[in-house]
XYZ file of C-alpha atoms in Angstrom:
556
model
C -40.074 -27.045 -4.523
C -40.850 -23.820 -6.288
C -39.153 -20.760 -5.083
C -40.260 -17.380 -6.337
C -37.988 -14.298 -5.615
C -38.965 -10.926 -6.121
C -36.148 -8.715 -6.835
C -33.054 -9.285 -8.448
C -30.121 -6.718 -7.546
C -27.650 -8.077 -4.698
C -29.579 -10.314 -2.222
C -32.480 -11.682 -4.871
C -29.658 -13.259 -7.238
C -27.766 -14.379 -4.175
C -30.738 -16.235 -3.248
C -31.353 -18.095 -6.505
C -27.812 -18.757 -6.870
C -27.247 -20.360 -3.642
C -30.517 -22.517 -3.574
C -29.393 -23.562 -7.318
C -26.107 -24.761 -5.731
C -27.884 -26.502 -3.115
C -30.872 -28.286 -5.259
C -30.785 -29.110 -8.848
C -34.486 -29.892 -8.809
C -35.880 -26.658 -7.307
C -37.928 -24.548 -9.818
C -36.645 -20.894 -9.182
C -38.425 -18.031 -10.872
C -37.335 -14.437 -10.351
C -39.223 -11.284 -11.048
C -37.497 -7.802 -11.566
C -39.444 -4.547 -12.010
C -36.641 -3.046 -13.976
C -34.463 -4.050 -16.926
C -31.298 -4.622 -15.152
C -30.078 -7.387 -12.670
C -27.335 -7.786 -10.057
C -25.881 -4.606 -10.376
C -23.572 -2.298 -8.340
C -25.461 0.418 -6.830
C -22.069 1.378 -4.955
C -20.054 1.885 -8.230
C -22.760 4.675 -9.392
C -20.890 7.816 -8.081
C -17.292 6.464 -9.810
C -19.174 6.277 -13.344
C -20.638 9.293 -12.955
C -17.051 10.674 -12.462
C -15.494 8.712 -15.237
C -13.473 6.527 -12.967
C -15.403 3.702 -14.328
C -15.772 3.975 -18.177
C -18.563 2.133 -19.135
C -21.809 1.651 -17.322
C -21.560 -2.098 -18.341
C -18.843 -2.710 -15.814
C -21.450 -2.108 -12.994
C -23.647 -4.654 -14.728
C -21.466 -7.666 -14.989
C -24.339 -10.232 -15.299
C -27.447 -9.908 -17.753
C -30.853 -12.120 -17.752
C -29.498 -14.367 -20.648
C -25.908 -14.988 -18.350
C -28.050 -15.777 -15.297
C -30.578 -17.992 -16.680
C -28.011 -20.180 -18.536
C -25.347 -20.457 -15.519
C -28.097 -21.370 -12.760
C -31.013 -22.871 -14.720
C -33.282 -20.045 -13.370
C -36.350 -18.315 -14.958
C -35.370 -14.743 -14.753
C -38.285 -12.115 -15.744
C -37.101 -8.703 -16.161
C -39.536 -5.787 -16.584
C -42.246 -7.431 -14.628
C -43.762 -5.740 -11.626
C -45.196 -8.153 -8.625
C -48.308 -6.272 -7.513
C -49.737 -8.260 -4.630
C -49.218 -11.210 -2.352
C -51.861 -13.582 -1.365
C -50.147 -15.353 1.777
C -53.111 -17.925 2.346
C -53.422 -19.237 -1.316
C -49.379 -18.845 -1.587
C -49.775 -16.873 -5.131
C -48.621 -13.543 -6.260
C -50.058 -11.247 -9.032
C -47.528 -10.111 -11.854
C -47.912 -7.377 -14.487
C -45.682 -7.746 -17.355
C -44.581 -4.169 -17.947
C -43.832 -4.653 -21.474
C -47.042 -6.142 -22.611
C -49.176 -5.166 -19.906
C -50.391 -8.682 -19.287
C -51.210 -9.860 -15.610
C -50.956 -13.301 -14.306
C -50.860 -15.429 -11.161
C -47.918 -17.184 -9.774
C -48.000 -19.835 -7.111
C -45.061 -20.656 -4.852
C -43.946 -22.968 -2.082
C -41.480 -20.456 -0.943
C -41.518 -16.707 -1.609
C -38.483 -14.378 -1.297
C -38.755 -10.599 -0.955
C -35.732 -9.076 -2.197
C -37.642 -5.686 -2.820
C -34.769 -3.537 -1.864
C -35.002 -0.233 -0.636
C -36.406 3.527 -2.108
C -34.810 6.892 -2.176
C -36.349 9.061 0.547
C -37.866 11.886 -1.595
C -38.386 15.328 0.112
C -41.779 16.454 -0.184
C -40.871 19.313 -1.919
C -39.325 17.408 -4.866
C -42.145 14.990 -5.291
C -43.011 16.529 -8.901
C -40.889 15.437 -11.474
C -38.332 17.872 -12.701
C -35.969 17.831 -15.805
C -32.769 18.126 -13.613
C -33.384 16.612 -10.316
C -32.272 12.904 -10.006
C -32.207 10.313 -7.314
C -29.051 7.867 -7.156
C -30.355 4.331 -6.810
C -30.756 2.421 -10.233
C -28.981 2.192 -13.411
C -31.590 4.029 -14.996
C -31.115 6.793 -12.508
C -27.622 6.722 -13.644
C -28.485 6.681 -17.086
C -30.172 9.864 -16.916
C -27.628 11.613 -14.764
C -25.151 10.624 -17.113
C -26.905 11.679 -20.432
C -27.877 14.854 -18.600
C -24.443 15.899 -17.940
C -23.340 14.914 -21.397
C -25.836 17.045 -22.977
C -26.223 20.237 -20.679
C -22.679 20.201 -19.292
C -23.748 21.829 -16.123
C -21.556 24.131 -14.204
C -23.066 23.814 -10.610
C -24.672 20.971 -8.879
C -26.610 20.885 -5.622
C -26.161 17.704 -3.700
C -29.118 17.237 -0.941
C -27.729 14.824 1.764
C -24.197 14.267 3.123
C -24.004 10.494 3.724
C -21.971 8.172 1.959
C -23.293 8.656 -1.644
C -23.505 12.335 -1.082
C -19.778 12.545 -0.313
C -18.730 10.192 -3.153
C -20.711 12.354 -5.739
C -19.117 15.431 -4.582
C -15.709 14.209 -5.097
C -16.512 12.779 -8.500
C -18.456 16.036 -9.508
C -15.301 18.018 -8.258
C -12.964 16.141 -10.186
C -15.302 16.386 -13.227
C -15.294 20.207 -13.242
C -18.834 20.484 -11.616
C -18.796 22.918 -8.643
C -20.863 21.225 -5.804
C -22.750 22.594 -3.091
C -23.752 19.970 -0.405
C -26.716 20.616 1.900
C -27.550 18.481 4.980
C -30.712 18.729 6.713
C -29.147 17.513 10.100
C -26.483 19.502 12.255
C -23.650 17.363 10.971
C -22.611 15.385 7.851
C -21.946 11.568 8.236
C -24.776 10.951 10.751
C -23.433 7.463 11.735
C -19.927 9.038 13.023
C -19.351 11.110 16.190
C -19.872 14.987 15.438
C -16.183 16.015 15.874
C -15.220 13.163 13.761
C -17.738 14.361 11.127
C -16.507 17.808 11.449
C -12.847 16.787 10.558
C -14.335 15.509 7.289
C -16.435 18.355 6.566
C -13.531 20.725 6.989
C -11.567 18.705 4.581
C -14.004 18.750 1.927
C -14.367 22.109 2.195
C -10.677 22.552 1.742
C -11.293 20.783 -1.556
C -13.329 23.634 -2.897
C -16.865 22.101 -1.837
C -19.520 24.180 0.053
C -20.919 22.490 2.998
C -23.869 23.619 4.500
C -25.656 21.692 7.614
C -28.967 22.671 9.257
C -30.518 23.392 5.714
C -33.744 21.954 4.326
C -34.866 22.659 1.161
C -38.543 24.643 1.408
C -39.008 26.089 -1.999
C -37.751 25.684 -5.603
C -37.424 28.184 -8.388
C -37.987 26.635 -11.826
C -38.627 27.688 -15.216
C -41.563 26.994 -17.802
C -39.744 23.706 -18.867
C -39.953 22.370 -15.227
C -35.938 22.751 -14.635
C -35.113 24.005 -11.272
C -32.344 26.869 -11.349
C -32.310 27.676 -7.543
C -33.863 26.500 -4.196
C -34.566 28.256 -0.820
C -34.095 26.523 2.525
C -36.252 27.063 5.431
C -33.329 29.173 6.955
C -33.730 31.771 4.076
C -30.805 31.049 2.327
C -30.908 30.591 -1.832
C -28.770 28.131 -3.677
C -28.303 28.223 -7.420
C -27.673 24.979 -9.097
C -27.617 23.752 -12.757
C -28.973 20.300 -11.626
C -29.896 18.942 -8.335
C -28.801 15.363 -6.920
C -30.842 13.535 -4.041
C -28.702 11.506 -1.895
C -31.267 11.818 0.813
C -30.928 8.373 2.125
C -33.153 5.397 1.413
C -36.298 3.296 3.364
C -36.746 -0.052 3.054
C -39.433 -0.960 0.339
C -42.202 -2.700 2.293
C -45.126 -2.051 0.174
C -45.666 -5.840 -0.775
C -45.056 -6.899 2.792
C -47.466 -4.574 4.091
C -50.147 -5.675 1.729
C -49.408 -9.182 2.754
C -49.754 -8.459 6.481
C -46.323 -9.349 7.417
C -44.809 -7.935 10.464
C -42.520 -4.731 10.217
C -39.845 -4.296 12.791
C -39.188 -1.213 14.786
C -37.134 0.365 11.816
C -39.769 -0.132 9.381
C -38.184 -2.889 7.538
C -39.594 -6.455 7.282
C -38.983 -8.218 10.646
C -37.069 -11.499 10.086
C -35.217 -14.222 12.332
C -31.843 -15.496 12.004
C -32.903 -17.571 9.122
C -34.543 -14.690 7.190
C -37.955 -16.147 7.605
C -40.591 -13.428 7.981
C -43.781 -13.744 10.192
C -45.282 -15.917 7.277
C -43.451 -19.451 7.347
C -43.261 -19.784 3.888
C -42.066 -16.173 3.260
C -38.706 -14.766 3.763
C -36.985 -11.294 3.282
C -33.537 -10.289 2.584
C -31.144 -7.423 1.546
C -32.306 -3.780 2.216
C -36.254 -4.725 2.679
C -35.237 -6.601 5.677
C -34.167 -5.597 9.150
C -30.958 -6.659 10.500
C -29.802 -6.625 14.249
C -26.614 -4.862 15.670
C -24.314 -7.861 16.806
C -22.873 -5.996 19.970
C -26.080 -5.409 21.443
C -28.685 -7.837 19.834
C -30.859 -4.716 19.241
C -32.706 -4.297 15.608
C -30.760 -2.041 13.366
C -31.020 -1.106 9.543
C -27.872 -0.411 7.797
C -28.435 -1.208 3.979
C -25.554 -2.193 2.311
C -24.490 -4.435 -0.619
C -22.412 -6.703 1.506
C -25.192 -7.341 3.697
C -27.425 -7.948 1.146
C -25.397 -10.513 -0.717
C -24.850 -12.240 2.744
C -28.637 -12.365 3.380
C -29.447 -13.621 0.070
C -26.962 -16.741 0.426
C -28.438 -17.278 4.062
C -32.106 -17.394 2.860
C -31.157 -19.506 -0.497
C -29.477 -22.160 2.033
C -32.060 -22.221 4.548
C -35.053 -22.585 1.935
C -33.127 -25.553 0.419
C -32.459 -27.392 3.771
C -29.033 -25.560 4.895
C -28.307 -24.598 8.389
C -27.071 -21.088 7.781
C -27.895 -18.285 10.144
C -27.462 -14.505 9.930
C -25.105 -13.231 12.712
C -25.975 -9.822 12.724
C -23.912 -6.526 11.494
C -21.677 -3.908 13.247
C -22.695 -1.147 10.869
C -19.300 -1.531 9.365
C -18.837 1.147 6.699
C -16.299 2.947 4.572
C -16.028 5.329 1.739
C -13.351 7.704 -0.156
C -13.833 11.268 -0.287
C -10.723 12.824 -2.230
C -7.792 11.469 -0.995
C -9.269 10.646 2.339
C -10.794 7.292 3.563
C -13.480 7.414 6.131
C -14.653 4.416 7.959
C -16.691 3.237 11.059
C -17.697 0.028 12.658
C -19.485 -0.931 15.856
C -20.762 1.581 18.329
C -20.001 5.444 18.138
C -19.417 7.176 21.490
C -22.559 8.904 21.038
C -24.603 5.579 20.648
C -22.762 3.810 23.095
C -23.602 6.345 25.996
C -27.150 6.442 24.679
C -27.223 2.766 25.183
C -26.046 2.813 28.602
C -22.396 1.575 28.382
C -19.925 3.291 30.523
C -17.156 4.038 28.013
C -13.310 4.561 27.740
C -12.987 6.712 24.652
C -9.295 6.749 22.831
C -8.373 9.353 20.110
C -5.233 7.460 18.979
C -2.985 9.631 16.224
C -0.499 7.339 14.767
C 1.243 7.317 11.126
C -0.034 4.823 8.893
C 3.524 3.571 8.192
C 6.890 5.213 9.326
C 7.549 8.766 8.473
C 10.656 7.729 6.384
C 8.270 5.850 4.156
C 6.002 8.720 3.807
C 3.328 7.633 6.148
C 0.454 9.601 6.710
C -1.777 10.307 10.041
C -4.425 8.109 10.792
C -6.980 8.958 13.386
C -8.476 6.211 15.265
C -11.301 6.922 17.639
C -12.024 3.956 19.477
C -14.732 3.099 22.153
C -14.672 0.437 24.726
C -16.821 -0.867 27.849
C -14.875 0.122 31.113
C -16.845 -2.638 33.018
C -15.508 -5.585 30.854
C -12.722 -4.322 28.701
C -14.730 -5.397 25.610
C -14.129 -3.262 22.124
C -17.332 -1.629 21.273
C -16.544 0.415 18.268
C -14.205 2.571 16.299
C -14.022 5.308 13.630
C -11.004 5.926 11.283
C -9.862 8.824 9.116
C -6.899 8.890 7.109
C -5.194 9.074 3.714
C -4.131 5.432 3.667
C -4.061 2.120 5.610
C -7.697 2.790 6.765
C -9.446 0.003 5.411
C -6.782 -2.411 6.919
C -7.382 -0.975 10.346
C -11.030 -1.245 9.774
C -11.221 -4.669 8.971
C -8.986 -6.101 11.750
C -11.050 -3.775 14.276
C -14.498 -5.139 12.699
C -13.185 -8.791 12.815
C -12.185 -8.222 16.613
C -15.591 -6.714 17.213
C -17.413 -9.850 15.533
C -15.526 -12.088 18.001
C -16.324 -9.724 20.822
C -12.530 -9.049 21.599
C -11.543 -7.030 24.508
C -9.064 -4.626 24.164
C -6.267 -6.109 25.890
C -6.241 -8.886 22.831
C -5.470 -6.311 20.260
C -2.003 -5.687 21.683
C -1.589 -9.320 20.982
C -2.404 -9.648 17.478
C 0.278 -10.777 15.248
C -0.213 -8.225 12.242
C 1.941 -7.956 9.321
C 4.687 -5.702 9.535
C 7.390 -4.042 7.110
C 8.161 -0.417 6.788
C 6.092 -0.020 3.448
C 3.003 -1.333 5.067
C 2.869 -0.455 8.621
C 4.938 0.933 11.522
C 6.200 -1.988 14.233
C 3.690 -1.249 16.688
C 0.635 -0.932 14.424
C -2.042 1.535 15.299
C -4.272 -1.502 16.011
C -2.090 -2.556 18.639
C -1.252 0.798 20.191
C -5.127 1.358 20.215
C -5.338 -1.926 22.430
C -2.625 -1.043 24.570
C -3.687 2.297 25.382
C -7.477 1.480 25.959
C -6.341 -1.621 28.240
C -3.923 0.831 30.656
C -6.760 3.244 30.870
C -9.184 0.323 31.988
C -7.056 -2.102 33.745
C -3.981 -0.156 34.996
C -5.160 3.275 35.998
C -3.632 5.229 33.055
C -6.810 7.062 32.638
C -7.687 8.994 29.450
C -9.710 12.289 28.970
C -11.199 13.478 25.924
C -11.183 16.987 24.716
C -15.489 17.107 25.325
C -14.815 16.097 28.663
C -12.281 18.873 29.448
C -13.491 21.693 27.782
C -15.242 23.906 29.764
C -13.893 22.433 32.999
C -10.240 23.297 32.494
C -10.088 25.103 36.047
C -10.676 21.812 37.738
C -7.531 20.165 36.679
C -3.697 20.815 37.182
C -2.703 20.877 33.324
C 0.810 20.189 32.386
C 1.966 20.717 28.812
C 5.128 18.494 28.502
C 6.299 19.975 24.779
C 8.812 22.258 23.742
C 8.592 26.017 24.722
C 8.213 26.679 21.093
C 5.230 24.464 20.615
C 3.373 25.759 23.766
C 3.676 29.233 22.609
C 1.912 28.120 19.479
C -0.956 26.918 21.175
C -1.753 25.316 24.468
C -4.728 23.828 26.454
C -6.480 26.810 28.183
C -5.010 27.009 31.741
C -1.824 24.619 31.115
C 1.577 25.091 32.551
C 4.564 24.528 30.603
C 6.972 21.739 32.334
C 8.675 19.788 29.316
C 8.921 15.933 29.996
C 13.005 16.268 30.793
C 12.156 18.613 33.718
C 9.120 16.926 35.214
C 10.830 14.871 37.545
C 12.532 17.887 38.958
C 9.907 19.969 39.078
C 7.127 17.501 40.421
C 7.546 18.803 43.979
C 5.961 22.183 42.788
C 2.907 20.529 42.007
C -0.179 19.397 44.067
C -0.147 15.718 44.146
C -3.809 15.508 45.259
C -5.157 17.632 42.840
C -6.502 15.845 39.766
C -3.882 16.466 36.846
C -3.745 16.252 33.290
C -0.690 15.892 31.000
C -0.430 16.081 27.291
C 1.860 16.358 24.501
C 0.988 17.005 20.829
C -0.741 13.730 20.157
C -0.654 11.537 23.102
C 2.701 9.463 23.431
C 4.929 11.602 25.488
C 1.706 12.709 27.526
C 1.579 9.298 28.543
C 5.413 9.055 29.569
C 4.667 12.090 31.967
C 1.427 10.385 33.195
C 3.523 7.289 34.386
C 6.035 9.581 36.207
C 3.470 11.533 38.129
C 1.664 8.215 38.970
C 4.784 6.544 40.005
C 5.722 9.434 42.147
C 2.447 9.196 44.117
C 0.107 11.491 42.166
C -3.695 10.758 43.327
C -5.357 11.029 40.181
C -3.519 11.772 36.642
C -5.112 11.782 33.231
C -3.572 11.753 29.648
C -5.422 14.412 27.205
C -6.422 11.710 24.497
C -5.067 12.698 21.172
C -3.214 15.524 23.011
C -3.238 19.316 22.137
C -3.797 18.710 18.301
C -7.120 16.833 19.031
C -7.827 19.479 21.570
C -7.353 22.333 19.318
C -9.416 20.479 16.605
C -12.431 20.112 19.202
C -12.188 23.648 19.674
C -12.660 24.455 16.195
C -15.540 21.895 16.119
C -17.040 23.613 18.775
C -16.794 27.170 17.469
C -18.160 25.958 14.025
C -21.408 24.297 15.657
C -21.938 27.547 17.638
C -22.021 29.415 14.058
C -24.462 27.040 12.707
């Protein structure tokens, strides 16, 4: 059997490695357009910020190593120009010599990856404008910084890569301005969670501007951009411009071959990574995934998924039975000291998909305060009808990755929120609290869904405060500093005595600073016969943060 693979970053090399492990007799040929193989795209920001000292650390394997280890013919600097799906051949150009030849295949795998989305205004080649995708991009950025010592950088795009670049440039002494075309940074998060991160980034000296799209550039005679203007009329000066504008699947060859594309624009594949042609497969960033929670097509390019889909295709082609089980959209990144993570559905996505959701804002320390634990925010989403966990977003300075992976695992196995409380997680004071934030997340959501301990989020309360009887259970000093509009102050210790002064028939909200004492007050009133009592999710702290988010949104 002759297996031909187009592309050799994460998914292509995974196909070749798995196919060889399964079948020693197969002829395996790889074509790669660039000079590098199997490199870490996600590590690029950390090399640019000198956290990774040598670019070679991002390219652990070269052509010679891969050929020797896997007995694979690796052709770098070779571009595949076309596919003939009937004859089962491809045409290839040797970019070094210019020679063109035809190659036959029994099985063809498209690991063509994704391309950076270049805004039209930047379509011309400029001397100081750089995408962030390949090792060649990385070398050019590094060389430019070394030679020109830029003082100001403009980063277009506020997703994971944009924020990671901002962090690294700031640490490097390059003043950074972040422009985002949409109304929020981090579009895969709920807006009020994204605002927390934006606020934090701005506190670290970074200018962040949303609803800004570059419409005009100012350049000198050497094609060097020194400023841009946006559709809103603002001007931003810069010594260099980084395009972190997202990616789109590279489907040029697939379209030419007549392969079916999915609704996301990526190549449509089944669970065995097979395309609409029985002998052609697609993997990695070129292939369409699906969201395992809903079964709907989904596009979330990531190195971990690329490696996984490559392994599956390599196994299937050589007689294996692996099948792709979908993804959750899990992602995590670091910006300065903050870790930011998501998995599964956001509230916004869940509601748009028709779920009746219960929403929890869980503010808890990552470990005991006496061990210098810092606060985590877990925003968790669950289905009210079934009690099934649907998704979570987490922001904090430590312990975020641990909780993310636990919740992603729970989502993969379709856990219900009541299951989370019963997890036997590792505990010792240097690592966690006795009641881990994950356990508390499950307990609070289960209480809301199955035990009438209803939660109300700030988005549901703001503007509707007059519809509720609102009880602030904190100290008088805390109340005077700031409280929910329309709230009356009754400390928890006085609530039983003063409950008779309240209207037990009117919908009531209890709250404290973060949620725990508010829940205790909720229990008291419910047990005293109050008809409907809500606990304000995340307490006054979350409410005040939400007001700041709304105020910021109005100013945009």
